[in-house]
mmCIF file with all atom_site columns, C-alpha atoms in Angstrom:
data_model
loop_
_atom_site.group_PDB
_atom_site.id
_atom_site.type_symbol
_atom_site.label_atom_id
_atom_site.label_alt_id
_atom_site.label_comp_id
_atom_site.label_asym_id
_atom_site.label_entity_id
_atom_site.label_seq_id
_atom_site.pdbx_PDB_ins_code
_atom_site.Cartn_x
_atom_site.Cartn_y
_atom_site.Cartn_z
_atom_site.occupancy
_atom_site.B_iso_or_equiv
_atom_site.pdbx_formal_charge
_atom_site.auth_seq_id
_atom_site.auth_comp_id
_atom_site.auth_asym_id
_atom_site.auth_atom_id
_atom_site.pdbx_PDB_model_num
ATOM 1  C CA . MET A 1 1  ? 15.447  -27.128 24.374  1.00 60.00 ? 1  MET A CA 1
ATOM 2  C CA . SER A 1 2  ? 18.647  -25.128 24.000  1.00 73.00 ? 2  SER A CA 1
ATOM 3  C CA . LEU A 1 3  ? 19.746  -21.554 24.380  1.00 78.00 ? 3  LEU A CA 1
ATOM 4  C CA . HIS A 1 4  ? 20.227  -19.418 21.310  1.00 78.00 ? 4  HIS A CA 1
ATOM 5  C CA . PRO A 1 5  ? 23.996  -18.910 21.147  1.00 81.00 ? 5  PRO A CA 1
ATOM 6  C CA . LEU A 1 6  ? 23.800  -15.148 20.616  1.00 80.00 ? 6  LEU A CA 1
ATOM 7  C CA . LEU A 1 7  ? 20.741  -14.254 22.656  1.00 81.00 ? 7  LEU A CA 1
ATOM 8  C CA . LYS A 1 8  ? 21.384  -16.626 25.566  1.00 83.00 ? 8  LYS A CA 1
ATOM 9  C CA . VAL A 1 9  ? 17.670  -17.459 25.778  1.00 85.00 ? 9  VAL A CA 1
ATOM 10 C CA . ASP A 1 10 ? 15.577  -20.420 24.755  1.00 89.00 ? 10 ASP A CA 1
ATOM 11 C CA . ILE A 1 11 ? 13.570  -18.871 21.946  1.00 87.00 ? 11 ILE A CA 1
ATOM 12 C CA . SER A 1 12 ? 10.990  -21.673 22.067  1.00 88.00 ? 12 SER A CA 1
ATOM 13 C CA . GLU A 1 13 ? 10.038  -20.553 25.578  1.00 90.00 ? 13 GLU A CA 1
ATOM 14 C CA . LEU A 1 14 ? 9.076   -17.085 24.357  1.00 89.00 ? 14 LEU A CA 1
ATOM 15 C CA . SER A 1 15 ? 5.430   -16.458 23.556  1.00 90.00 ? 15 SER A CA 1
ATOM 16 C CA . VAL A 1 16 ? 4.475   -16.046 19.919  1.00 89.00 ? 16 VAL A CA 1
ATOM 17 C CA . ALA A 1 17 ? 3.984   -12.319 20.519  1.00 89.00 ? 17 ALA A CA 1
ATOM 18 C CA . GLU A 1 18 ? 7.476   -12.065 22.038  1.00 90.00 ? 18 GLU A CA 1
ATOM 19 C CA . ARG A 1 19 ? 9.027   -13.934 19.108  1.00 88.00 ? 19 ARG A CA 1
ATOM 20 C CA . ILE A 1 20 ? 7.245   -11.674 16.630  1.00 90.00 ? 20 ILE A CA 1
ATOM 21 C CA . GLN A 1 21 ? 8.495   -8.631  18.531  1.00 90.00 ? 21 GLN A CA 1
ATOM 22 C CA . LEU A 1 22 ? 12.001  -10.075 18.530  1.00 90.00 ? 22 LEU A CA 1
ATOM 23 C CA . ALA A 1 23 ? 11.841  -10.594 14.759  1.00 91.00 ? 23 ALA A CA 1
ATOM 24 C CA . GLU A 1 24 ? 10.547  -7.052  14.247  1.00 91.00 ? 24 GLU A CA 1
ATOM 25 C CA . ASP A 1 25 ? 13.256  -5.602  16.484  1.00 90.00 ? 25 ASP A CA 1
ATOM 26 C CA . LEU A 1 26 ? 15.914  -7.586  14.635  1.00 89.00 ? 26 LEU A CA 1
ATOM 27 C CA . TRP A 1 27 ? 14.627  -6.443  11.240  1.00 89.00 ? 27 TRP A CA 1
ATOM 28 C CA . ASP A 1 28 ? 14.424  -2.807  12.415  1.00 89.00 ? 28 ASP A CA 1
ATOM 29 C CA . SER A 1 29 ? 18.047  -2.984  13.578  1.00 89.00 ? 29 SER A CA 1
ATOM 30 C CA . ILE A 1 30 ? 19.077  -4.243  10.122  1.00 87.00 ? 30 ILE A CA 1
ATOM 31 C CA . LEU A 1 31 ? 17.162  -1.478  8.361   1.00 85.00 ? 31 LEU A CA 1
ATOM 32 C CA . LYS A 1 32 ? 19.025  1.139   10.376  1.00 87.00 ? 32 LYS A CA 1
ATOM 33 C CA . LYS A 1 33 ? 22.287  -0.043  8.775   1.00 87.00 ? 33 LYS A CA 1
ATOM 34 C CA . GLN A 1 34 ? 21.166  -0.662  5.210   1.00 81.00 ? 34 GLN A CA 1
ATOM 35 C CA . GLU A 1 35 ? 24.403  0.752   3.847   1.00 82.00 ? 35 GLU A CA 1
ATOM 36 C CA . GLU A 1 36 ? 26.141  -2.342  5.223   1.00 85.00 ? 36 GLU A CA 1
ATOM 37 C CA . LEU A 1 37 ? 24.023  -4.505  2.911   1.00 83.00 ? 37 LEU A CA 1
ATOM 38 C CA . PRO A 1 38 ? 24.809  -3.329  -0.604  1.00 86.00 ? 38 PRO A CA 1
ATOM 39 C CA . LEU A 1 39 ? 22.859  -4.743  -3.505  1.00 89.00 ? 39 LEU A CA 1
ATOM 40 C CA . THR A 1 40 ? 24.485  -7.338  -5.686  1.00 93.00 ? 40 THR A CA 1
ATOM 41 C CA . GLU A 1 41 ? 24.997  -6.435  -9.321  1.00 96.00 ? 41 GLU A CA 1
ATOM 42 C CA . ALA A 1 42 ? 22.127  -8.784  -10.262 1.00 96.00 ? 42 ALA A CA 1
ATOM 43 C CA . GLN A 1 43 ? 19.785  -7.131  -7.749  1.00 95.00 ? 43 GLN A CA 1
ATOM 44 C CA . GLN A 1 44 ? 20.690  -3.649  -9.017  1.00 94.00 ? 44 GLN A CA 1
ATOM 45 C CA . GLN A 1 45 ? 20.128  -4.741  -12.616 1.00 97.00 ? 45 GLN A CA 1
ATOM 46 C CA . GLU A 1 46 ? 16.716  -6.186  -11.705 1.00 96.00 ? 46 GLU A CA 1
ATOM 47 C CA . LEU A 1 47 ? 15.683  -2.978  -9.934  1.00 94.00 ? 47 LEU A CA 1
ATOM 48 C CA . ASP A 1 48 ? 16.859  -0.924  -12.906 1.00 97.00 ? 48 ASP A CA 1
ATOM 49 C CA . ARG A 1 49 ? 14.917  -3.181  -15.285 1.00 96.00 ? 49 ARG A CA 1
ATOM 50 C CA . ARG A 1 50 ? 11.733  -2.855  -13.219 1.00 92.00 ? 50 ARG A CA 1
ATOM 51 C CA . LEU A 1 51 ? 12.090  0.927   -12.937 1.00 93.00 ? 51 LEU A CA 1
ATOM 52 C CA . GLU A 1 52 ? 12.610  1.241   -16.686 1.00 95.00 ? 52 GLU A CA 1
ATOM 53 C CA . ASN A 1 53 ? 9.557   -0.959  -17.289 1.00 93.00 ? 53 ASN A CA 1
ATOM 54 C CA . TYR A 1 54 ? 7.538   1.264   -14.971 1.00 90.00 ? 54 TYR A CA 1
ATOM 55 C CA . HIS A 1 55 ? 8.659   4.399   -16.833 1.00 93.00 ? 55 HIS A CA 1
ATOM 56 C CA . ARG A 1 56 ? 7.667   2.823   -20.167 1.00 94.00 ? 56 ARG A CA 1
ATOM 57 C CA . ASN A 1 57 ? 4.324   1.470   -18.863 1.00 93.00 ? 57 ASN A CA 1
ATOM 58 C CA . PRO A 1 58 ? 3.254   3.422   -15.761 1.00 87.00 ? 58 PRO A CA 1
ATOM 59 C CA . LYS A 1 59 ? -0.314  2.103   -15.952 1.00 87.00 ? 59 LYS A CA 1
ATOM 60 C CA . ASN A 1 60 ? 0.832   -1.526  -15.741 1.00 89.00 ? 60 ASN A CA 1
ATOM 61 C CA . GLY A 1 61 ? 1.055   -2.929  -12.266 1.00 86.00 ? 61 GLY A CA 1
ATOM 62 C CA . SER A 1 62 ? -0.866  -2.151  -9.102  1.00 87.00 ? 62 SER A CA 1
ATOM 63 C CA . SER A 1 63 ? -1.036  0.740   -6.691  1.00 86.00 ? 63 SER A CA 1
ATOM 64 C CA . TRP A 1 64 ? 0.287   0.236   -3.179  1.00 85.00 ? 64 TRP A CA 1
ATOM 65 C CA . GLU A 1 65 ? -3.295  0.426   -1.881  1.00 89.00 ? 65 GLU A CA 1
ATOM 66 C CA . ASP A 1 66 ? -4.358  -2.401  -4.217  1.00 89.00 ? 66 ASP A CA 1
ATOM 67 C CA . VAL A 1 67 ? -1.362  -4.511  -3.206  1.00 84.00 ? 67 VAL A CA 1
ATOM 68 C CA . LYS A 1 68 ? -2.219  -4.069  0.500   1.00 84.00 ? 68 LYS A CA 1
ATOM 69 C CA . LYS A 1 69 ? -5.848  -5.042  -0.158  1.00 86.00 ? 69 LYS A CA 1
ATOM 70 C CA . THR A 1 70 ? -4.713  -8.182  -1.974  1.00 84.00 ? 70 THR A CA 1
ATOM 71 C CA . LEU A 1 71 ? -2.294  -9.125  0.793   1.00 80.00 ? 71 LEU A CA 1
ATOM 72 C CA . ARG A 1 72 ? -5.039  -8.765  3.385   1.00 82.00 ? 72 ARG A CA 1
ATOM 73 C CA . LEU A 1 73 ? -7.024  -11.389 1.445   1.00 80.00 ? 73 LEU A CA 1
ATOM 74 C CA . PHE A 1 74 ? -4.295  -14.037 1.641   1.00 77.00 ? 74 PHE A CA 1
ATOM 75 C CA . PRO A 1 75 ? -5.455  -15.519 4.987   1.00 75.00 ? 75 PRO A CA 1
ATOM 76 C CA . ILE A 1 76 ? -9.009  -15.740 3.639   1.00 74.00 ? 76 ILE A CA 1
ATOM 77 C CA . ILE A 1 77 ? -7.888  -17.324 0.354   1.00 71.00 ? 77 ILE A CA 1
ATOM 78 C CA . PHE A 1 78 ? -5.582  -19.745 2.197   1.00 66.00 ? 78 PHE A CA 1
ATOM 79 C CA . THR A 1 79 ? -8.469  -20.791 4.455   1.00 70.00 ? 79 THR A CA 1
ATOM 80 C CA . ILE A 1 80 ? -10.780 -21.366 1.480   1.00 72.00 ? 80 ILE A CA 1
ATOM 81 C CA . ILE A 1 81 ? -8.223  -23.289 -0.585  1.00 69.00 ? 81 ILE A CA 1
ATOM 82 C CA . PHE A 1 82 ? -7.115  -25.569 2.240   1.00 66.00 ? 82 PHE A CA 1
ATOM 83 C CA . ASN A 1 83 ? -10.548 -25.782 3.863   1.00 68.00 ? 83 ASN A CA 1
ATOM 84 C CA . ILE A 1 84 ? -9.206  -24.640 7.225   1.00 58.00 ? 84 ILE A CA 1
ATOM 85 C CA . ALA A 1 85 ? -11.796 -23.508 9.745   1.00 51.00 ? 85 ALA A CA 1
#
């Protein structure tokens, strides 16, 4: 394999847990500097549209708790659909 040019390590030699931690650490470092990643005009317009829709129809949509419950089901649904044991 080859070394990652920035990290100077062979990422494929890291355990899955180490790679997940690396991804989390990388994402956390990005979140700390969100101001360096401004939204595009299209992204801002989409967020404004969704917020306006929420204000007009607050009962439409799902609560965060319901969304988390649904996301937790994805591995189960994936297993059932693709018949993976």
